[in-house]
Coordinates of C-alpha atoms and ligand atoms in Angstrom, one line a residue:
X28 CA -2.6 13.4 -60.2
X29 CA -5.8 11.5 -60.8
X30 CA -6.6 8.5 -63.1
X31 CA -8.3 10.7 -65.7
X32 CA -5.2 12.7 -66.0
X33 CA -3.1 9.6 -66.2
X34 CA -5.0 8.7 -69.3
X35 CA -3.6 11.7 -71.1
X36 CA -0.4 10.0 -71.5
X37 CA -1.8 6.5 -72.2
X38 CA -4.0 7.8 -75.0
X39 CA -1.1 9.5 -76.6
X40 CA 0.0 6.1 -77.8
X41 CA -3.1 5.7 -79.9
X42 CA -3.2 9.4 -80.8
X43 CA -4.8 10.2 -84.1
X44 CA -2.8 13.4 -84.5
X45 CA -0.3 11.5 -86.5
X46 CA 2.2 13.4 -88.5
X47 CA 2.9 16.1 -85.9
X48 CA 6.2 15.6 -84.0
X49 CA 5.6 13.5 -80.8
X50 CA 6.8 16.3 -78.5
X51 CA 4.1 18.6 -80.0
X52 CA 1.5 16.0 -79.6
X53 CA 2.4 15.5 -75.9
X54 CA 2.6 19.3 -75.4
X55 CA -0.9 19.6 -76.9
X56 CA -2.3 16.7 -74.8
X57 CA -1.0 18.4 -71.6
X58 CA -2.3 21.8 -72.6
X59 CA -5.7 20.4 -73.4
X60 CA -5.8 18.5 -70.1
X61 CA -5.1 21.8 -68.3
X62 CA -7.7 23.7 -70.3
X63 CA -10.3 21.0 -69.8
X64 CA -9.6 21.0 -66.0
X65 CA -8.4 17.4 -65.9
X66 CA -5.4 18.7 -64.1
X67 CA -5.6 21.9 -62.2
X68 CA -3.3 24.6 -60.8
X69 CA -0.8 23.2 -58.3
X70 CA -1.3 19.5 -59.5
X71 CA 2.0 17.6 -59.8
X72 CA 2.9 16.0 -63.1
X73 CA 4.3 12.5 -63.0
X74 CA 8.0 12.3 -63.4
X75 CA 9.6 12.4 -66.8
X76 CA 10.3 8.7 -66.6
X77 CA 6.7 7.9 -65.7
X78 CA 5.3 10.0 -68.6
X79 CA 7.8 8.4 -71.0
X80 CA 6.7 4.9 -69.9
X81 CA 3.0 5.7 -69.9
X82 CA 3.1 7.4 -73.3
X83 CA 5.6 5.0 -74.7
X84 CA 7.9 7.8 -75.9
X85 CA 11.5 8.8 -75.1
X86 CA 12.4 10.9 -72.1
X87 CA 14.1 13.4 -74.4
X88 CA 10.7 13.9 -76.1
X89 CA 9.0 14.4 -72.7
X90 CA 11.6 16.9 -71.6
X91 CA 11.2 18.9 -74.7
X92 CA 7.4 19.1 -74.4
X93 CA 7.6 19.9 -70.7
X94 CA 10.3 22.6 -71.2
X95 CA 8.1 24.3 -73.9
X96 CA 5.2 24.4 -71.5
X97 CA 7.4 25.8 -68.7
X98 CA 8.5 28.5 -71.1
X99 CA 4.9 29.3 -71.9
X100 CA 4.0 29.6 -68.3
X101 CA 1.6 26.6 -68.3
X102 CA 3.8 24.5 -66.0
X103 CA 6.3 25.4 -63.3
X104 CA 9.3 23.5 -62.2
X105 CA 10.5 23.6 -58.6
X106 CA 14.0 22.3 -58.0
X107 CA 13.9 19.1 -56.1
X108 CA 10.2 18.7 -56.0
X109 CA 9.1 18.3 -59.6
X110 CA 6.8 19.8 -62.3
X111 CA 3.4 21.3 -61.5
X112 CA 0.5 23.0 -63.3
X113 CA 1.2 26.7 -62.9
X114 CA -1.1 28.6 -60.5
X115 CA -3.9 30.5 -62.3
X116 CA -3.2 34.2 -62.2
X117 CA -6.1 36.4 -61.2
X118 CA -5.2 39.7 -62.8
X119 CA -5.1 42.6 -60.3
X120 CA -6.7 45.8 -61.6
X121 CA -4.9 48.8 -60.2
X122 CA -6.1 52.4 -60.4
X123 CA -3.4 54.9 -61.5
X124 CA -5.2 57.8 -59.8
X125 CA -5.0 56.8 -56.2
X126 CA -1.8 56.8 -54.0
X127 CA -2.1 53.6 -52.1
X128 CA 0.3 51.1 -50.6
X129 CA 0.7 47.5 -51.7
X130 CA -0.7 46.4 -48.3
X131 CA -3.8 48.5 -48.7
X132 CA -4.3 47.5 -52.3
X133 CA -4.3 43.8 -51.5
X134 CA -6.2 44.1 -48.2
X135 CA -9.0 45.8 -50.1
X136 CA -9.2 42.8 -52.4
X137 CA -9.3 40.4 -49.4
X138 CA -5.9 39.0 -50.3
X139 CA -3.4 37.9 -47.7
X140 CA -0.2 39.9 -48.0
X141 CA 3.3 39.0 -47.0
X142 CA 6.8 40.1 -48.0
X143 CA 10.1 38.4 -48.3
X144 CA 13.0 40.7 -47.4
X145 CA 15.7 41.0 -50.1
X146 CA 17.6 43.9 -48.5
X147 CA 17.2 46.5 -45.8
X148 CA 19.8 48.8 -44.4
X149 CA 21.6 52.1 -44.6
X150 CA 24.0 52.7 -47.5
X151 CA 26.0 55.4 -49.2
X152 CA 23.6 56.7 -51.9
X153 CA 24.0 55.9 -55.6
X154 CA 24.2 58.9 -58.0
X155 CA 20.5 58.3 -58.9
X156 CA 19.4 58.3 -55.3
X157 CA 21.4 61.4 -54.5
X158 CA 19.8 63.2 -57.4
X159 CA 16.1 62.1 -56.8
X160 CA 16.2 62.3 -53.0
X161 CA 18.4 65.4 -52.9
X162 CA 21.1 63.8 -50.8
X163 CA 24.7 64.8 -50.5
X164 CA 27.5 62.1 -50.7
X165 CA 28.0 62.4 -47.0
X166 CA 24.4 61.5 -46.2
X167 CA 23.0 57.9 -46.0
X168 CA 20.1 56.3 -47.9
X169 CA 17.7 53.8 -46.4
X170 CA 17.0 50.9 -48.7
X171 CA 14.0 48.5 -48.3
X172 CA 13.8 45.8 -51.0
X173 CA 11.0 43.2 -50.8
X174 CA 9.4 40.5 -52.8
X175 CA 5.7 41.3 -52.4
X176 CA 3.4 38.2 -52.2
X177 CA -0.4 38.1 -52.3
X178 CA -2.3 34.9 -51.6
X179 CA 1.0 33.0 -51.9
X180 CA 1.7 34.4 -55.4
X181 CA 4.7 36.6 -55.8
X182 CA 3.5 39.7 -57.6
X183 CA 6.3 42.3 -57.5
X184 CA 9.8 43.1 -56.5
X185 CA 9.9 46.6 -54.9
X186 CA 13.2 48.4 -54.1
X187 CA 12.5 51.6 -52.1
X188 CA 15.1 54.2 -51.3
X189 CA 14.4 57.0 -48.7
X190 CA 16.6 59.4 -47.0
X191 CA 18.1 57.9 -43.8
X192 CA 16.9 61.1 -42.0
X193 CA 13.3 60.0 -42.4
X194 CA 13.8 56.2 -42.1
X195 CA 16.6 55.6 -39.6
X196 CA 15.8 52.0 -39.0
X197 CA 14.8 50.3 -42.3
X198 CA 14.7 46.9 -40.5
X199 CA 12.0 48.2 -38.1
X200 CA 9.2 49.1 -40.6
X201 CA 7.1 46.0 -40.0
X202 CA 4.9 44.9 -42.8
X203 CA 4.0 48.2 -44.4
X204 CA 6.4 51.0 -45.4
X205 CA 3.6 53.5 -45.8
X206 CA 2.1 52.7 -42.3
X207 CA 5.6 53.2 -40.8
X208 CA 5.9 56.6 -42.6
X209 CA 2.5 57.6 -41.5
X210 CA 3.5 57.1 -37.9
X211 CA 6.3 59.8 -38.3
X212 CA 4.1 62.1 -40.4
X213 CA 6.1 61.2 -43.5
X214 CA 3.5 59.4 -45.6
X215 CA 3.5 60.7 -49.2
X216 CA 0.5 62.6 -50.5
X217 CA 1.4 62.7 -54.2
X218 CA 3.5 60.6 -56.5
X219 CA 4.7 60.5 -60.1
X220 CA 4.8 57.0 -61.6
X221 CA 6.6 55.9 -64.7
X222 CA 5.7 52.5 -66.2
X223 CA 7.7 50.8 -68.9
X224 CA 7.9 47.3 -70.4
X225 CA 10.7 45.0 -69.3
X226 CA 11.7 41.5 -70.0
X227 CA 12.5 39.7 -66.8
X228 CA 16.1 38.7 -66.1
X229 CA 16.9 35.3 -64.6
X230 CA 17.1 36.4 -60.9
X231 CA 13.9 38.5 -61.0
X232 CA 12.0 35.8 -62.9
X233 CA 13.1 33.2 -60.3
X234 CA 11.8 35.3 -57.5
X235 CA 8.5 36.0 -59.3
X236 CA 8.2 32.3 -60.2
X237 CA 7.8 32.9 -63.9
X238 CA 10.0 31.8 -66.9
X239 CA 13.0 34.1 -67.6
X240 CA 12.5 36.6 -70.4
X241 CA 8.7 37.0 -70.1
X242 CA 7.1 40.4 -70.1
X243 CA 7.1 42.4 -66.9
X244 CA 6.5 46.0 -65.9
X245 CA 9.2 48.3 -64.6
X246 CA 7.6 50.9 -62.4
X247 CA 9.4 53.9 -60.9
X248 CA 7.5 55.9 -58.3
X249 CA 8.7 59.2 -56.9
X250 CA 6.6 60.2 -54.0
X251 CA 6.3 63.6 -52.3
X252 CA 5.2 65.1 -49.0
X253 CA 2.7 68.0 -49.0
X254 CA 5.7 70.3 -48.6
X255 CA 7.0 69.2 -52.1
X256 CA 9.9 67.3 -50.6
X257 CA 10.7 63.9 -52.2
X258 CA 10.2 61.2 -49.6
X259 CA 10.4 57.9 -51.6
X260 CA 12.1 56.7 -54.7
X261 CA 11.0 53.2 -55.6
X262 CA 11.9 51.0 -58.5
X263 CA 9.8 47.9 -58.9
X264 CA 9.3 45.0 -61.3
X265 CA 5.7 43.8 -61.5
X266 CA 4.6 40.6 -63.2
X267 CA 3.1 41.5 -66.5
X268 CA 0.6 38.6 -66.4
X269 CA -0.8 39.8 -63.1
X270 CA -1.4 43.5 -63.4
X271 CA -3.7 45.8 -65.3
X272 CA -3.0 49.4 -64.5
X273 CA -6.1 51.5 -65.2
X274 CA -6.3 55.2 -65.7
X275 CA -9.4 57.3 -66.1
X276 CA -9.1 59.9 -68.8
X277 CA -11.3 63.0 -69.2
X278 CA -11.7 65.4 -72.1
X279 CA -10.1 68.6 -71.1
X280 CA -12.1 71.9 -71.5
X281 CA -10.7 74.7 -73.6
X282 CA -9.5 76.5 -70.5
X283 CA -7.4 73.5 -69.5
X284 CA -5.8 72.9 -72.8
X285 CA -2.1 73.2 -72.9
X286 CA -1.7 72.7 -69.2
X287 CA 0.8 69.9 -68.2
Ligands
16G92 C1 3.2 50.4 -53.6 C2 4.2 51.3 -54.3 C3 5.5 51.4 -53.6 C4 5.4 51.6 -52.1 C5 4.6 50.5 -51.6 C6 4.4 50.6 -50.1 C7 3.7 50.9 -56.7 C8 4.3 50.7 -58.0 N1 4.5 51.0 -55.7 O1 3.5 49.1 -53.9 O2 6.2 52.6 -54.2 O3 6.7 51.6 -51.5 O4 3.3 50.5 -52.2 O5 3.7 49.5 -49.6 O6 2.6 51.1 -56.6 P1 3.6 49.0 -48.2 O7 3.1 50.1 -47.3 O8 2.6 47.8 -48.2 O9 5.0 48.6 -47.7

């Protein structure tokens, strides 16, 4: 952190915002410094003890201000390495009318994609999977669960389920599920997607590097082959601060009214 930013804490001592509780004054000073670009995404904050000394306030006060800013998504804390200014989120605008894969979506935007495996294997299907994929209890389901990361920012947790008869080796799909399905002639051509609001639980929030409880999007995608057969049942959690889903709407002519 540079000298200019160091002054944030020193000037707090002579702060003219008297009256407001000290932790609020410190919170505002840090927020202002981020907004004015004095400290930028990825910059490390000095330790709690250093801030307390520089600003001449107690560590409890520093902790309270920092925790507020972490909750608000301005700062992030990484265990063992400290507190940092949160990376700035470039919102991804995603069309709702094209059936694309995560890899294609990000490549089109020039973003580097990688995934962290959370699960992959063949399992006995859950009742939901049996119903959506049309499986019997004696058949197996292939599960592929990944944290999807673009330009080093985790954007979504995707948990895909497919019949084991179309994906015998979930560990062998490489970096793109749709590319693997394409190779066997099983790439979906149509999908129905349901999007709902969800507050992120602790473990999802930790993976997505956001504070627990913040708004996310729960997305369920059921994809079909041209034959009408369901090929993919995916349940995902997307970061609410990272995605704008965009749909084009058209006025229907009288002949189309009443159609689903
Ligand atoms: C998209 C799909 C997901 C699909 C994945 C394949 C949504 C909400 N989800 O992210 O259902 O499994 O693409 O991506 O759009 P891949 O080919 O890069 O593995």
